[in-house]
Backbone as a ProteinNet text record, in pm:
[ID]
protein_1_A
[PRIMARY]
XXXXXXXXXXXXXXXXXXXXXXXXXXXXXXXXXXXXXXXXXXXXXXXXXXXXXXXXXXXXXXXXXXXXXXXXXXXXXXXXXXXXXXXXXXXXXXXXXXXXXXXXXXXXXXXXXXXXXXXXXXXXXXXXXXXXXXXXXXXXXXXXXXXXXXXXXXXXXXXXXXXXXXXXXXXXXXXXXXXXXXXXXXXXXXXXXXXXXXXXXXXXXXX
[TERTIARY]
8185.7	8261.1	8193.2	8171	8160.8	8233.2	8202.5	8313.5	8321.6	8453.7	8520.4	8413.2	8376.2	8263.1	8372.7	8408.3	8507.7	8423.9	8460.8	8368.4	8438	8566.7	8628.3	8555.1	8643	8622.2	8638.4	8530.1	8554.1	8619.9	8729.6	8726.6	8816.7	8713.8	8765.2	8824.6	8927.8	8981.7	9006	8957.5	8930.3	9083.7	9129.8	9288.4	9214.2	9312	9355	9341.2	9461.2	9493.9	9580.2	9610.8	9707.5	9833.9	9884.6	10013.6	9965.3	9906.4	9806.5	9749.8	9671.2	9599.1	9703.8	9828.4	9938.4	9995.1	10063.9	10123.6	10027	9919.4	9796.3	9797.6	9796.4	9733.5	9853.1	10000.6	10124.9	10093.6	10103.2	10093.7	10031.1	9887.4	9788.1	9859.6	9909.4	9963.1	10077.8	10113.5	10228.3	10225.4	10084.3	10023.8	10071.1	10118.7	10178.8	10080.1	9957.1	9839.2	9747	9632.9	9634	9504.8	9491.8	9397.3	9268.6	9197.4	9126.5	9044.4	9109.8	9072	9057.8	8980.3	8970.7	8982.9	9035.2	9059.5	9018.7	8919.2	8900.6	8915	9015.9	9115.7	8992.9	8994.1	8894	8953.3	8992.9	9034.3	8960.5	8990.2	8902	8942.4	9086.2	9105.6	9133.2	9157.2	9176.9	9067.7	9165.5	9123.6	8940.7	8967.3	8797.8	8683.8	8737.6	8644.4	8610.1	8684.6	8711.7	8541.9	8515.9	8384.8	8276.4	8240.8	8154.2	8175.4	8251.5	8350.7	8339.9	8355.2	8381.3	8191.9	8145.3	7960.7	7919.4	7945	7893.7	7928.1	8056.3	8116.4	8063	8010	7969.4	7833.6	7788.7	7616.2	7577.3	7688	7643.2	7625.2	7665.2	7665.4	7746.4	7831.8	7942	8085.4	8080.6	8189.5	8204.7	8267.9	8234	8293.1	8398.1	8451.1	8489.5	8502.8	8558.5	8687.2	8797.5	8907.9	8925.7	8974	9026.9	9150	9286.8	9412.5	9416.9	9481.2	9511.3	9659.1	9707.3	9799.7	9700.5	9797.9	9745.9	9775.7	9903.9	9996.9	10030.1	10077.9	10149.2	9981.9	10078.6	9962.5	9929	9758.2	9687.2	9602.2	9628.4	9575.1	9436.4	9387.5	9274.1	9172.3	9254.7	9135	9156.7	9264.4	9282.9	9167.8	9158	9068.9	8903.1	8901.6	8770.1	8715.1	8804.7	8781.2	8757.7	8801.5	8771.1	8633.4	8642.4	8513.8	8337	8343.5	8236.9	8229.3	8336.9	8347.1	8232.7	8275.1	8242.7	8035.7	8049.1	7923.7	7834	7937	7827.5	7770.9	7826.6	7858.1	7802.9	7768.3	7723.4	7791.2	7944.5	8009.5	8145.5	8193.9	8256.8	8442.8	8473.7	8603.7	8578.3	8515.2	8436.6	8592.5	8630.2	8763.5	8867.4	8869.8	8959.8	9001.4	8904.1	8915.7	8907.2	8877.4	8855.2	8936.1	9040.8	9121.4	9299.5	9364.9	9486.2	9559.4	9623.6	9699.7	9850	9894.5	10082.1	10102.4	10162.3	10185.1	10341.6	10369.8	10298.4	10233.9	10294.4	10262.3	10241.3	10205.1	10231.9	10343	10415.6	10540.6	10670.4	10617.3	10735.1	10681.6	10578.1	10593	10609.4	10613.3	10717.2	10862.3	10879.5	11033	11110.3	11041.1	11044.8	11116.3	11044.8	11097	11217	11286.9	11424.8	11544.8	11488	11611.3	11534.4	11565.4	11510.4	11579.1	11465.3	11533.9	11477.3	11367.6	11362.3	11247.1	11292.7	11208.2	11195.1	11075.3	10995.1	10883.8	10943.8	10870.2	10763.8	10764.7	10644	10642.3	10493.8	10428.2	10458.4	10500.1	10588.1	10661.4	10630.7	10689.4	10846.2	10821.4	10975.5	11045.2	10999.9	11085.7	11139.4	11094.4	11100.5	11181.2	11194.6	11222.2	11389.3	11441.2	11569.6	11628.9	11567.1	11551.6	11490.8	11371.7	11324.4	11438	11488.7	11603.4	11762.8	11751.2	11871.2	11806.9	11696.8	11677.3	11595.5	11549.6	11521.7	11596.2	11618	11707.1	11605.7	11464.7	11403.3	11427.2	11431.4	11466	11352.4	11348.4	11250.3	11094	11126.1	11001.4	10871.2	10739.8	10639.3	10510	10545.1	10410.5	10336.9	10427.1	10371	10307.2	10238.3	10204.8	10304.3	10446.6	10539.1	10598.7	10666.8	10728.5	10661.5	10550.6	10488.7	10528.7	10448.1	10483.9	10613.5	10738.1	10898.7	10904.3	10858.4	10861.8	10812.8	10679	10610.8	10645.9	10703.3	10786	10902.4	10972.3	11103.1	11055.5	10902.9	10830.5	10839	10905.7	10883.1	10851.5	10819.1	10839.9	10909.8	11027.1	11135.7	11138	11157.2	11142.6	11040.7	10921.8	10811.6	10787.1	10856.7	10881.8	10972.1	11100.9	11160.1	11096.2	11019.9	10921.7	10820	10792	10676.7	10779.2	10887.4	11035.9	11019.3	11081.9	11114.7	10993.3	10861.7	10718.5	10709.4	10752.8	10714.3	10813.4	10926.1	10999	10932.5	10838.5	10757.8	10663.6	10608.1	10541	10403.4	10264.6	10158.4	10067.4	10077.9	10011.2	9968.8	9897.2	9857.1	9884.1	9904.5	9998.9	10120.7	10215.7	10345.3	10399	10493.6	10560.8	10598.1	10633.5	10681.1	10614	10427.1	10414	10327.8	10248.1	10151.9	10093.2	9981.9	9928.1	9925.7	9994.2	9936.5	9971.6	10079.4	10098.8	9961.7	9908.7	9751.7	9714.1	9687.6	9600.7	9690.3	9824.3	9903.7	9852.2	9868.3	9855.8	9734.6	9626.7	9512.1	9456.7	9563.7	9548.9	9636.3	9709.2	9807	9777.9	9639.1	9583.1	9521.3	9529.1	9381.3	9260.7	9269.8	9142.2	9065.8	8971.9	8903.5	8792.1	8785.6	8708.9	8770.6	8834.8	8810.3	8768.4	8711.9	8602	8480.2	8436.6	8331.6	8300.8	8436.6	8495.1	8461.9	8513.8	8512.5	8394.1	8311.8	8194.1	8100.8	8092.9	8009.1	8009.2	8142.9	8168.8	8113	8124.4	8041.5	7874.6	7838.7	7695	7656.3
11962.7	11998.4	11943.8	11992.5	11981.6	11889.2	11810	11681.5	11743.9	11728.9	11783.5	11706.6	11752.4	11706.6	11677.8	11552.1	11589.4	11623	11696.9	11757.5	11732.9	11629.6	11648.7	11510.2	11450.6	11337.8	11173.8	11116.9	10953	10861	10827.1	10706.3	10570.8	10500.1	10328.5	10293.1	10161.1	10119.2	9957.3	9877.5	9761.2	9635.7	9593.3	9569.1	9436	9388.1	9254.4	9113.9	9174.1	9093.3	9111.4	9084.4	9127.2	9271.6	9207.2	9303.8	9421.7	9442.8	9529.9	9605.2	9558	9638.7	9671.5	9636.1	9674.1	9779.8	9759.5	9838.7	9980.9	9978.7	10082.5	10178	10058.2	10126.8	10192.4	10135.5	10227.2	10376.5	10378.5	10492.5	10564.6	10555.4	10659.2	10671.3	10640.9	10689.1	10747.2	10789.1	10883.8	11029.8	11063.2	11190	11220.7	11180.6	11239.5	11266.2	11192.2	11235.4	11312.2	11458.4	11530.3	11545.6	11620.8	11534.7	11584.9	11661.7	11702.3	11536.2	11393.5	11289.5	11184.4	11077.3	11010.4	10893.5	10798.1	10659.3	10539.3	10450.6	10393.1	10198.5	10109	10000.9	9898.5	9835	9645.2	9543.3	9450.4	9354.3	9256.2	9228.4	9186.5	8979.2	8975.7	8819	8740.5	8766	8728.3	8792.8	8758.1	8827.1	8806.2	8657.9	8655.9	8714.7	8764.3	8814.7	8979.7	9064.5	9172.5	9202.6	9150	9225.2	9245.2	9145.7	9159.8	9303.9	9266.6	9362.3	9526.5	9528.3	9634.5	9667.3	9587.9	9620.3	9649.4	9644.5	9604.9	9720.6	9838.4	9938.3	10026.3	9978.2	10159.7	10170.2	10011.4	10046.1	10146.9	10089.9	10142.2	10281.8	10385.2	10527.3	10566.3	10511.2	10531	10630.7	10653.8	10675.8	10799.7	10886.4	10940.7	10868.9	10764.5	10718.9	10578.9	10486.9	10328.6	10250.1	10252.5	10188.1	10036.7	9983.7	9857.8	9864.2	9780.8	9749	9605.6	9591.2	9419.9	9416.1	9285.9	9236.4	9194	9155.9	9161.6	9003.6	8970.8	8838.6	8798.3	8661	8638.4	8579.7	8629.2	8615.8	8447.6	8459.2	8542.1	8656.1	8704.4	8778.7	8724	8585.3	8622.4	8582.3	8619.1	8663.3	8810.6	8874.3	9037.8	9089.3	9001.7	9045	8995.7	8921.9	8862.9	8971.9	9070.9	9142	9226.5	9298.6	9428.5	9430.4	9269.9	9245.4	9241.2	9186.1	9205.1	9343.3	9455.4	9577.1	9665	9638.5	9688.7	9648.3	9538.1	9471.3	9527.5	9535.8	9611.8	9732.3	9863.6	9948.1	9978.5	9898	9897.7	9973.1	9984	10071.6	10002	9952.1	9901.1	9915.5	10026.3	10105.6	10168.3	10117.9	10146.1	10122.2	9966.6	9954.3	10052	10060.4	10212.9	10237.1	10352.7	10430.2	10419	10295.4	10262.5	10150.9	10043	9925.1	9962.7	10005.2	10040.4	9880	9877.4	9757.5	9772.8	9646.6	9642.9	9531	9509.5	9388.6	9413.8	9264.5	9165.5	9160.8	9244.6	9212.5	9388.4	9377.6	9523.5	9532.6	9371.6	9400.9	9506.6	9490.8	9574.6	9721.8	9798.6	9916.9	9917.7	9833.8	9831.1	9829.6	9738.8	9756.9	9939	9951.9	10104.9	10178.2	10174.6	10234.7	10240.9	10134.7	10105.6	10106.2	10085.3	10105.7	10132.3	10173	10208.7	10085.1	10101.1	9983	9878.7	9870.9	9721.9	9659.9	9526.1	9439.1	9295.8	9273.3	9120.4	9106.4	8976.1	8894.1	8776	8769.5	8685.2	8729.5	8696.4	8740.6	8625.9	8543	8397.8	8422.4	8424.9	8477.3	8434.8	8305.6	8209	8255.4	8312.3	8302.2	8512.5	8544.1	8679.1	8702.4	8619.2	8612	8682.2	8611.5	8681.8	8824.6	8847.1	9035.1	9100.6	9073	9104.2	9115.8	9036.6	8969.1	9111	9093.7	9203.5	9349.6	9397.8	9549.7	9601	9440.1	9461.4	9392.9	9263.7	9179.5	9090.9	9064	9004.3	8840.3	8754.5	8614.8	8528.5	8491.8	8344.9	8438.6	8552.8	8647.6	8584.9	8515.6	8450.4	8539.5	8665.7	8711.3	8697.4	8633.3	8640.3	8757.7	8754.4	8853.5	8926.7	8864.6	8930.4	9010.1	8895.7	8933.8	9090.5	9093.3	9188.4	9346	9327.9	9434.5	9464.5	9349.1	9404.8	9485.9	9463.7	9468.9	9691.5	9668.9	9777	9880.4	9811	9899.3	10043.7	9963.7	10000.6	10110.5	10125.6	10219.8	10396.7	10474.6	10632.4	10743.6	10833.8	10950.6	10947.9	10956.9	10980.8	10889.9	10801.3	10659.3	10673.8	10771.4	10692.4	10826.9	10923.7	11012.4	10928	10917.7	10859.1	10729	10647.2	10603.9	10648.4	10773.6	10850	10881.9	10908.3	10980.4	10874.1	10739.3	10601.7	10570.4	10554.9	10525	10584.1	10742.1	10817	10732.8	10655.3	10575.8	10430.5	10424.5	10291.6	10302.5	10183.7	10217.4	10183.3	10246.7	10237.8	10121	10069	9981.9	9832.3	9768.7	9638.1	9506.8	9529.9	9381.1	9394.1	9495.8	9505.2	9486.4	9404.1	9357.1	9499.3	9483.6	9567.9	9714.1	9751.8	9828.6	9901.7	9957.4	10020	10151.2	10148.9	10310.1	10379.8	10313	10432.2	10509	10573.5	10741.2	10835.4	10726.8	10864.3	10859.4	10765	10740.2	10881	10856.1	10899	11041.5	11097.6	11231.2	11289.7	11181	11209.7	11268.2	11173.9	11144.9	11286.5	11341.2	11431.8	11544.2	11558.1	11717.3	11786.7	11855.4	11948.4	11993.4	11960.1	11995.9	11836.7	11867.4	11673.2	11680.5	11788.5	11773.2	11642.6	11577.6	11473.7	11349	11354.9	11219	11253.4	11391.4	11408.2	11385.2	11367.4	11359.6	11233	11116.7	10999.5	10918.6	11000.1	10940.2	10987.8	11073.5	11120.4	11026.1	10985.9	10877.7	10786.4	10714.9	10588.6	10622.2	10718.2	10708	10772.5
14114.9	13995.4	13871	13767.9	13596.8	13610.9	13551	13469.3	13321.2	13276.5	13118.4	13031.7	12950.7	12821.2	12699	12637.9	12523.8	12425.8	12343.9	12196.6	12071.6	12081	11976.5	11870.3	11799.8	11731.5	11791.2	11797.4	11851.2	11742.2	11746.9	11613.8	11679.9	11627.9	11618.7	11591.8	11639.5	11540.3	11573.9	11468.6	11524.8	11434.3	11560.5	11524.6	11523.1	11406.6	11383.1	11449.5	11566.6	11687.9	11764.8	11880	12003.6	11963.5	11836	11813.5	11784.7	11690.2	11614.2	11729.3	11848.4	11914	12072.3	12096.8	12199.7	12148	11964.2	11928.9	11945.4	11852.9	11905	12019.5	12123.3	12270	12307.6	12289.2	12317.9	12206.7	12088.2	12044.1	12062.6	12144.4	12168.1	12290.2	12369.6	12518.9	12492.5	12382.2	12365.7	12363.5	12321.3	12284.5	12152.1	12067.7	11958	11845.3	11856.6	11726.7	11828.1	11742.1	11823.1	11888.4	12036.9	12146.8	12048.9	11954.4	11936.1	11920.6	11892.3	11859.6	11961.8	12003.6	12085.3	12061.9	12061.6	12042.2	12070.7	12042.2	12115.4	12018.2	12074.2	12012.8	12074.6	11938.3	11941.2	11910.4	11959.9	11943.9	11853.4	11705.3	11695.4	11711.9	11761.6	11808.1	11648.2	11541.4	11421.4	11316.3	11183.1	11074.7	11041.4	11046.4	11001.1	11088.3	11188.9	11276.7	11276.9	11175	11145	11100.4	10963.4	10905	11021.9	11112.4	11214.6	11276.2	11353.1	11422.1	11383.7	11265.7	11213.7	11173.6	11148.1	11123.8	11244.3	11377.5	11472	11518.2	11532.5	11563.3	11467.4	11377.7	11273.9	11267.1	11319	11322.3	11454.5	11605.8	11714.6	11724.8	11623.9	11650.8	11768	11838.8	11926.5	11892.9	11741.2	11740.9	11565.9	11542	11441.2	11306.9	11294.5	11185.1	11261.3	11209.5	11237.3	11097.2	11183.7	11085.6	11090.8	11025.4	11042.1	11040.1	11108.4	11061.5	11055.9	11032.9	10901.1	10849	10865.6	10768.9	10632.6	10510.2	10408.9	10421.1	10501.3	10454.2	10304.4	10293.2	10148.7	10052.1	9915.7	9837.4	9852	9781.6	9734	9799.7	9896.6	10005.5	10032.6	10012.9	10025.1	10174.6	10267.5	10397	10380.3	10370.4	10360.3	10236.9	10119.6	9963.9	10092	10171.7	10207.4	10273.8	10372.6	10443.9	10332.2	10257.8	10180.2	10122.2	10094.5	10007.2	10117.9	10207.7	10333.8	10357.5	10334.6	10398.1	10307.7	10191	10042.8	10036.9	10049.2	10039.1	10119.2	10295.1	10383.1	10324	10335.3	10273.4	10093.4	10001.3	9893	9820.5	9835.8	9747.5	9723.2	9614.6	9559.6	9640.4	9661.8	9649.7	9870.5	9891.3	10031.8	10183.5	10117.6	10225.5	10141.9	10086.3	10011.1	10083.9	10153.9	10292	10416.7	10467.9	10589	10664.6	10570.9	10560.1	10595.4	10722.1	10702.2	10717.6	10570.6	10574.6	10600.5	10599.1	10594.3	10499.7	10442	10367.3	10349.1	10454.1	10455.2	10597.7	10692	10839.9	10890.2	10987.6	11093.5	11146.6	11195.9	11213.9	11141.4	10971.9	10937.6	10964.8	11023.2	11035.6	11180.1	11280.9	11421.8	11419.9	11347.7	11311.8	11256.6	11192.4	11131.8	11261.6	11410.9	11504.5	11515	11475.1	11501.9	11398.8	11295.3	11186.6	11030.6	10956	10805.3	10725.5	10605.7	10495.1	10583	10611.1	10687.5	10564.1	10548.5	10431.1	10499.7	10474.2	10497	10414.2	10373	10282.8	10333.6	10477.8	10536.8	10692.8	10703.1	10857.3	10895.4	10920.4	10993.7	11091.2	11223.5	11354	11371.1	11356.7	11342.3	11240.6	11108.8	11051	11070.8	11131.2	11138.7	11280.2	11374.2	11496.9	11510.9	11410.4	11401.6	11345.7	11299.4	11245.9	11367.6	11407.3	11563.6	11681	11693.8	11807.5	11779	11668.7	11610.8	11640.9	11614.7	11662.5	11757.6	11831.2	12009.2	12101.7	12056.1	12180.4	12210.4	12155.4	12187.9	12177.6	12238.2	12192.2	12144.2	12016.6	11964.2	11963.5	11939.8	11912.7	11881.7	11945.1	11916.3	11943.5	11946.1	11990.1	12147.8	12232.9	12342.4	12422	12541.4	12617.2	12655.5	12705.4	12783.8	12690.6	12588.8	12472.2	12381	12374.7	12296.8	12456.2	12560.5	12630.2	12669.1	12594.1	12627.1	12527.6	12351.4	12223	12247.9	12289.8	12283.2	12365	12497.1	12575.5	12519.3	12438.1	12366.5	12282.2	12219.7	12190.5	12263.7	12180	12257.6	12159.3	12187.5	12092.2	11984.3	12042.6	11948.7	11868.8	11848.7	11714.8	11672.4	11715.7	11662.7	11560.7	11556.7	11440.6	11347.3	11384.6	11315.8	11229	11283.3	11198.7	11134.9	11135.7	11054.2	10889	10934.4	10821.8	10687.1	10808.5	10727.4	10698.6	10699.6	10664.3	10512.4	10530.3	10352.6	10249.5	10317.1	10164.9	10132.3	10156	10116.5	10035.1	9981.7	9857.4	9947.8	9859.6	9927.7	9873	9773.3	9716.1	9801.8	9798.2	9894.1	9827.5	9701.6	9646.6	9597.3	9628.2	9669.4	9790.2	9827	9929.7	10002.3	10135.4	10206.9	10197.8	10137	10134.5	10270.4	10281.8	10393.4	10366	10344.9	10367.4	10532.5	10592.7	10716.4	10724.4	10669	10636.9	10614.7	10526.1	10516.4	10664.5	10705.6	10870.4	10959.6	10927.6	11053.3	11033.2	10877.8	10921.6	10953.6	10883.3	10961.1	11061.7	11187.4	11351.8	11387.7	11327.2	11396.2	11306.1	11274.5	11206.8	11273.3	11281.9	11403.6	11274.4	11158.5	11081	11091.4	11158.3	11106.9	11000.1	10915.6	10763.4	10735.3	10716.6	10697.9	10690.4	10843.9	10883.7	10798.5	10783.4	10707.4	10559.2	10497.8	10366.4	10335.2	10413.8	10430.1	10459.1	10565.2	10543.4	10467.4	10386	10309.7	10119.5	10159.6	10059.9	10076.6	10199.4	10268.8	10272.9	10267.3	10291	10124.1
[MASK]
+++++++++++++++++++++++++++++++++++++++++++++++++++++++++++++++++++++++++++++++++++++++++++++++++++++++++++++++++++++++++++++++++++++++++++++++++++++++++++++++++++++++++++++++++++++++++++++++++++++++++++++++

């Protein structure tokens, strides 16, 4: 037998850390962004380890576009400003993480939460201090990010919420030094287009 050849689009995406890259790996196993795209999730184990990470994935020619996701955390953002700025530098173009940087500020948590109820606001990526808003729209107890804890968290993850979080996503603001904002609305519809002129768009900026 032929083995299937995929011909569509490869793209990266090099997460943060644990939450960032579970939440990830559940949403691509949903099918909901569309197969013409292939996915492939990096851990990059913390923030400062991102610029490597991310040089190391766009030099290999493995893949047709490479993203980053990131918390921004509380101001002054600056490992989130450190990352934009290494991205930019690689790259020699000023405005470069523009397009390639999907943030949350303050956390990724508030666009998980999204699954579950609208109007959701946080003012710090502080596990403890977030544990109890967590606990109220999963049941999760003393929410720390654990292994178990994250695959009970991600579990609760399906289809259906995860539109309903696409709905509640368009009432947020997109900006990265406003609280409670996130661009991944651009990403999402990105992932769930069947035109991919856009990786070409994007890197033609980058190069």
């Amino acid at each position: 037998m032929i083995p299937d050849i995929f011909t569509g689009k490869r793209i990266c995406i090099i997460c943060e850390g644990s939450e960032e890259y579970d939440y990830l790996n559940r949403i691509t196993s949903l099918d909901v962004w569309n197969e013409i795209y292939r996915f492939s999730l990096e851990n990059a184990d913390g923030n400062g380890n991102i610029p490597a990470r991310y040089q190391d994935k766009y030099q290999n020619n493995s893949y047709d576009i490479v993203f980053v996701i990131c918390d921004t955390d509380r101001k002054p953002y600056e490992q989130y400003n450190d990352i934009k700025r290494k991205i930019n530098e690689f790259h020699g173009i000023d405005n470069a993480s523009n397009e390639i940087v999907i943030f949350s500020n303050p956390c990724t948590m508030l666009v998980i939460l999204l699954h579950f109820a609208e109007g959701i606001r946080m003012t710090t990526q502080n596990k403890r201090k977030n544990a109890p808003l967590i606990e109220s729209l999963t049941g999760i107890r003393n929410y720390s990010a654990k292994k178990e804890q994250r695959k009970k968290l991600f579990s609760l993850i399906s289809r259906e919420n995860y539109f309903l979080m696409v709905k509640r996503l368009r009432r947020l603001q997109k900006i990265d030094t406003v609280e409670n904002s996130t661009n991944l609305e651009r990403y999402i519809n990105y992932f769930e287009s069947s035109d991919d002129k856009w990786i070409d768009d994007i890197n033609n900026m980058l190069s």
